[in-house]
Structure formats: structure tokens, C-alpha cells
Amino acid sequence: MKKIIYTEKAPAPIGPYNQAVLKGDTLYTSGQIALNPATMELVTDNIEVETKQVMENMKAVLEAAGMTFENVVKTTIFIMNMNDFGSINTVYGSYFNEKTAPARETVQVACLPKNVNVEISMIAVL
């Protein structure tokens, strides 16, 4: 049986999906973008601020499932411009212990929802 994870502290889904699904001990999150959950407005002042909003949204989803970034085993980062990788990586890395950081791939894509610059999804295990 799967359990749907939802929190008002992260952006509400804007389509036929959920913020996350817990199956057994494994949490599969949907990708988060830089939407402010209170206003549903994009936070795109600069790539660092945008990435921080994405990570805060992901933190809220993890917390709703009773987890933290320490539970994350895999992440996927989609970015519009590989030149932003360093800045994204600095913000992203501040949320993890480097010695226990998850596996990850980072992919440059042609377009993301709402024309944002970064989207991140995660898999976490209790």
C-alpha cells in the first residue's frame, strides 16, 4: 500500500501528481521548483535564492514524511543552464553532510515547468 505525503509547507501540486509517495520505507518525491508555498509565486531573484527555495520546499516534504536530508539516498537535479551548476551545487551542498551525501545526477534540460532554472527530486529511505 502506498501513502500519499502532503504538506501545506510546500507548494500544492499543479497537476495530476502528489508531493511525494511513501511505499514501505521508501519515499519518492516529485520534483520541486521555486514556488513559495504561501503565495504560489515563483522565487527567482537569482539562482542561489531560487535553489534555496527549492531545497526548503523539499525539506518540508521530507519532514511531512518524518524524514530529513539524512534519509535521502538519491537526488536528481534538472537545470536550464550548466553554467549555474556551481551556484546550485553550493546551495544544495549546504543541506547535506558531504560524507553521507546521496547519490546524484545533474542534467541540463531545454525547459522546466514555469520556465524555472532548477528542479530537484529525491528518493529517501527511513
XYZ file of N, CA and C in Angstrom:
378
model
N 0.836 -1.188 0.000
C 0.000 0.000 0.000
C 0.882 1.254 0.000
N 0.537 2.205 -0.810
C 1.291 3.455 -0.825
C 0.568 4.512 -0.009
N 1.353 5.426 0.560
C 0.809 6.519 1.351
C 1.166 7.825 0.659
N 0.179 8.653 0.438
C 0.399 9.955 -0.176
C 0.879 10.933 0.896
N 1.949 11.643 0.601
C 2.504 12.641 1.525
C 2.125 14.022 1.010
N 1.571 14.834 1.907
C 1.185 16.193 1.536
C 1.430 17.129 2.714
N 1.939 18.306 2.417
C 2.089 19.346 3.425
C 1.777 20.703 2.800
N 1.167 21.562 3.585
C 0.918 22.931 3.131
C 2.185 23.774 3.182
N 3.260 23.225 3.754
C 4.533 23.945 3.843
C 5.353 23.832 2.561
N 4.828 23.107 1.586
C 5.445 23.001 0.257
C 4.357 23.342 -0.761
N 4.750 23.717 -1.970
C 3.754 24.090 -2.978
C 2.764 22.954 -3.263
N 1.512 23.316 -3.388
C 0.491 22.338 -3.759
C 0.753 21.868 -5.181
N 0.484 20.603 -5.473
C 0.651 20.113 -6.837
C -0.187 20.929 -7.822
N 0.368 21.141 -9.005
C -0.342 21.903 -10.041
C -0.684 20.991 -11.221
N -0.942 19.748 -10.909
C -1.291 18.763 -11.933
C -1.667 17.452 -11.272
N -1.806 16.390 -12.058
C -2.216 15.090 -11.522
C -1.040 14.313 -10.915
N -0.512 14.835 -9.809
C 0.581 14.179 -9.095
C 0.517 14.606 -7.636
N 1.333 13.991 -6.796
C 1.415 14.328 -5.379
C 2.815 14.808 -5.049
N 2.943 15.496 -3.918
C 4.257 15.980 -3.495
C 5.227 14.819 -3.288
N 4.718 13.733 -2.734
C 5.550 12.550 -2.517
C 4.661 11.341 -2.266
N 5.256 10.170 -2.467
C 4.584 8.905 -2.201
C 5.533 8.048 -1.366
N 5.011 7.530 -0.258
C 5.767 6.638 0.605
C 5.300 5.216 0.328
N 6.230 4.356 -0.067
C 5.929 2.945 -0.316
C 6.888 2.144 0.550
N 6.345 1.479 1.554
C 7.195 0.803 2.522
C 8.016 1.838 3.266
N 9.333 1.663 3.239
C 10.240 2.605 3.896
C 10.836 3.611 2.925
N 10.382 3.602 1.668
C 10.984 4.444 0.641
C 10.053 5.569 0.230
N 10.602 6.794 0.225
C 9.862 7.989 -0.166
C 10.334 8.437 -1.540
N 9.390 8.620 -2.446
C 9.670 9.123 -3.788
C 9.031 10.507 -3.881
N 9.847 11.524 -4.057
C 9.299 12.878 -4.138
C 9.110 13.290 -5.588
N 8.143 14.135 -5.805
C 8.023 14.811 -7.094
C 9.070 15.912 -7.122
N 9.394 16.378 -8.303
C 10.328 17.487 -8.418
C 9.746 18.742 -7.801
N 10.597 19.480 -7.117
C 10.192 20.760 -6.540
C 10.862 21.879 -7.328
N 10.103 22.936 -7.546
C 10.632 24.151 -8.152
C 10.494 25.274 -7.123
N 10.925 26.458 -7.474
C 10.992 27.567 -6.517
C 9.673 28.320 -6.374
N 8.628 27.602 -6.047
C 7.350 28.233 -5.735
C 7.271 28.473 -4.235
N 6.900 29.674 -3.844
C 6.655 29.971 -2.446
C 5.320 29.311 -2.096
N 5.297 28.378 -1.131
C 4.058 27.659 -0.846
C 2.923 28.542 -0.325
N 3.251 29.656 0.296
C 2.225 30.549 0.847
C 1.515 31.342 -0.249
N 2.273 31.732 -1.273
C 1.701 32.588 -2.318
C 1.572 31.909 -3.668
N 2.267 30.781 -3.840
C 2.370 30.061 -5.121
C 2.984 30.953 -6.206
N 3.787 31.930 -5.769
C 4.547 32.780 -6.682
C 5.971 32.240 -6.780
N 6.576 32.393 -7.952
C 7.948 31.954 -8.140
C 8.927 32.850 -7.396
N 9.975 32.246 -6.855
C 11.054 32.951 -6.182
C 12.296 32.762 -7.061
N 12.540 33.721 -7.929
C 13.631 33.577 -8.900
C 14.524 34.818 -8.942
N 14.785 35.414 -7.773
C 15.619 36.616 -7.706
C 16.993 36.377 -8.316
N 17.597 35.243 -7.971
C 18.865 34.798 -8.557
C 18.939 33.284 -8.343
N 19.926 32.638 -8.927
C 19.965 31.179 -8.889
C 20.167 30.642 -7.473
N 20.878 31.359 -6.627
C 21.065 30.911 -5.248
C 19.754 30.954 -4.472
N 19.029 32.049 -4.586
C 17.738 32.203 -3.904
C 16.739 31.175 -4.448
N 16.747 30.976 -5.733
C 15.845 30.002 -6.353
C 16.144 28.591 -5.838
N 17.421 28.225 -5.803
C 17.805 26.897 -5.327
C 17.451 26.721 -3.857
N 17.658 27.752 -3.048
C 17.303 27.680 -1.618
C 15.807 27.427 -1.450
N 14.958 28.081 -2.250
C 13.515 27.857 -2.157
C 13.175 26.416 -2.530
N 13.820 25.896 -3.560
C 13.607 24.501 -3.954
C 13.961 23.572 -2.799
N 15.115 23.801 -2.177
C 15.556 22.930 -1.088
C 14.671 23.077 0.147
N 14.183 24.275 0.428
C 13.257 24.459 1.552
C 11.934 23.742 1.282
N 11.478 23.780 0.041
C 10.260 23.039 -0.317
C 10.488 21.540 -0.118
N 11.644 21.067 -0.545
C 11.946 19.645 -0.393
C 12.066 19.270 1.078
N 12.666 20.156 1.878
C 12.779 19.923 3.320
C 11.401 19.737 3.938
N 10.438 20.561 3.537
C 9.074 20.464 4.070
C 8.431 19.129 3.696
N 8.643 18.672 2.487
C 8.088 17.386 2.048
C 8.726 16.245 2.842
N 10.041 16.285 2.992
C 10.716 15.255 3.784
C 10.195 15.238 5.215
N 10.057 16.410 5.821
C 9.559 16.491 7.196
C 8.141 15.948 7.314
N 7.317 16.183 6.306
C 5.941 15.667 6.327
C 5.921 14.139 6.328
N 6.987 13.546 5.825
C 7.105 12.085 5.818
C 7.908 11.573 7.012
N 8.258 12.474 7.945
C 9.029 12.082 9.119
C 10.499 11.840 8.807
N 11.015 12.527 7.795
C 12.404 12.333 7.375
C 13.154 13.660 7.336
N 14.462 13.559 7.126
C 15.330 14.715 6.952
C 16.212 14.454 5.734
N 17.090 15.391 5.430
C 18.023 15.199 4.323
C 18.966 14.028 4.572
N 19.146 13.630 5.829
C 19.981 12.464 6.130
C 19.371 11.172 5.586
N 18.052 11.166 5.358
C 17.390 9.982 4.817
C 17.498 9.882 3.297
N 17.928 10.952 2.646
C 17.957 10.985 1.184
C 19.093 10.114 0.661
N 18.756 9.209 -0.277
C 19.755 8.317 -0.859
C 20.054 8.655 -2.322
N 19.165 9.413 -2.970
C 19.339 9.718 -4.396
C 18.647 11.023 -4.724
N 19.304 11.875 -5.494
C 18.672 13.104 -5.973
C 18.891 13.232 -7.472
N 17.986 13.947 -8.081
C 18.129 14.322 -9.480
C 17.933 15.824 -9.563
N 18.882 16.482 -10.204
C 18.819 17.935 -10.375
C 18.713 18.228 -11.864
N 17.671 18.941 -12.231
C 17.480 19.385 -13.606
C 17.763 20.881 -13.639
N 18.645 21.309 -14.534
C 18.969 22.732 -14.626
C 18.881 23.206 -16.066
N 18.530 24.469 -16.205
C 18.409 25.063 -17.534
C 19.762 25.427 -18.129
N 20.726 25.789 -17.267
C 21.999 26.279 -17.760
C 23.121 25.676 -16.917
N 23.950 24.859 -17.523
C 25.031 24.200 -16.789
C 26.010 25.213 -16.188
N 26.003 26.436 -16.687
C 26.846 27.474 -16.091
C 26.399 27.828 -14.677
N 25.158 27.481 -14.307
C 24.649 27.725 -12.954
C 25.015 26.598 -11.986
N 25.658 25.544 -12.488
C 25.924 24.365 -11.671
C 26.658 24.695 -10.373
N 27.698 25.505 -10.439
C 28.479 25.827 -9.246
C 27.649 26.482 -8.162
N 26.843 27.437 -8.543
C 25.993 28.140 -7.567
C 24.930 27.212 -6.998
N 24.307 26.422 -7.857
C 23.303 25.453 -7.398
C 23.953 24.453 -6.449
N 25.112 23.953 -6.816
C 25.812 22.948 -6.024
C 26.180 23.478 -4.638
N 26.565 24.737 -4.550
C 26.915 25.331 -3.255
C 25.708 25.357 -2.329
N 24.568 25.817 -2.826
C 23.353 25.868 -2.005
C 22.897 24.452 -1.669
N 22.793 23.595 -2.671
C 22.384 22.196 -2.480
C 23.272 21.522 -1.430
N 24.592 21.686 -1.560
C 25.529 21.041 -0.657
C 25.397 21.489 0.784
N 24.881 22.697 1.007
C 24.729 23.197 2.379
C 23.650 22.440 3.156
N 22.836 21.657 2.478
C 21.769 20.894 3.126
C 22.192 19.462 3.473
N 23.388 19.062 3.061
C 23.848 17.693 3.273
C 25.190 17.668 3.988
N 25.428 16.574 4.695
C 26.738 16.262 5.230
C 27.511 15.646 4.061
N 28.615 16.240 3.682
C 29.343 15.780 2.500
C 29.746 14.310 2.599
N 30.046 13.826 3.803
C 30.477 12.433 3.977
C 29.339 11.439 3.782
N 28.092 11.892 3.976
C 26.956 10.974 3.833
C 25.973 11.459 2.755
N 26.456 12.332 1.882
C 25.590 12.891 0.827
C 25.050 11.781 -0.071
N 23.875 12.001 -0.647
C 23.263 10.978 -1.504
C 23.952 10.867 -2.868
N 23.616 9.799 -3.567
C 23.992 9.691 -4.975
C 23.200 10.758 -5.730
N 23.716 11.170 -6.901
C 23.049 12.269 -7.596
C 23.435 12.278 -9.071
N 22.505 12.786 -9.872
C 22.852 13.185 -11.226
C 22.312 14.577 -11.448
N 23.019 15.316 -12.302
C 22.608 16.673 -12.662
C 22.536 16.723 -14.181
N 21.394 17.161 -14.685
C 21.149 17.135 -16.117
C 20.693 18.509 -16.580
N 21.304 19.000 -17.653
C 20.824 20.235 -18.277
C 19.678 19.867 -19.208
N 18.593 20.641 -19.125
C 17.401 20.376 -19.928
C 17.033 21.614 -20.747
N 16.172 21.415 -21.724
C 15.777 22.520 -22.606
C 14.774 23.460 -21.953
N 13.902 22.918 -21.087
C 12.868 23.739 -20.462
C 12.356 23.027 -19.220
N 11.960 23.816 -18.226
C 11.376 23.293 -16.999
C 10.024 23.963 -16.769
N 9.179 23.379 -15.901
C 7.876 23.984 -15.625
C 8.005 25.453 -15.220
N 7.126 26.264 -15.741
C 7.073 27.704 -15.441
C 8.381 28.417 -15.793
N 9.176 27.790 -16.663
C 10.456 28.352 -17.112
C 11.431 28.644 -15.968
N 11.386 27.820 -14.909
C 12.332 27.988 -13.809
C 13.711 27.526 -14.250
N 14.699 27.783 -13.413
C 16.084 27.444 -13.730
C 16.560 26.144 -13.112
N 15.832 25.646 -12.085
C 16.249 24.433 -11.405
C 15.036 23.693 -10.852
N 15.080 22.366 -10.925
C 14.077 21.483 -10.327
C 14.833 20.310 -9.715
N 14.432 19.901 -8.510
C 15.109 18.820 -7.822
C 14.090 17.818 -7.298
N 14.399 16.518 -7.498
C 13.595 15.453 -6.911
C 14.506 14.551 -6.094
N 13.906 13.782 -5.178
C 14.696 12.954 -4.264
C 14.018 11.627 -3.992
N 14.846 10.663 -3.603
C 14.387 9.393 -3.060
C 15.022 9.288 -1.676
N 14.205 8.967 -0.668
C 14.691 8.868 0.703
C 14.206 7.554 1.318
N 14.953 7.055 2.292
C 14.617 5.789 2.942
C 14.663 5.966 4.444
N 13.639 5.447 5.130
C 13.606 5.501 6.605
C 14.709 4.630 7.195
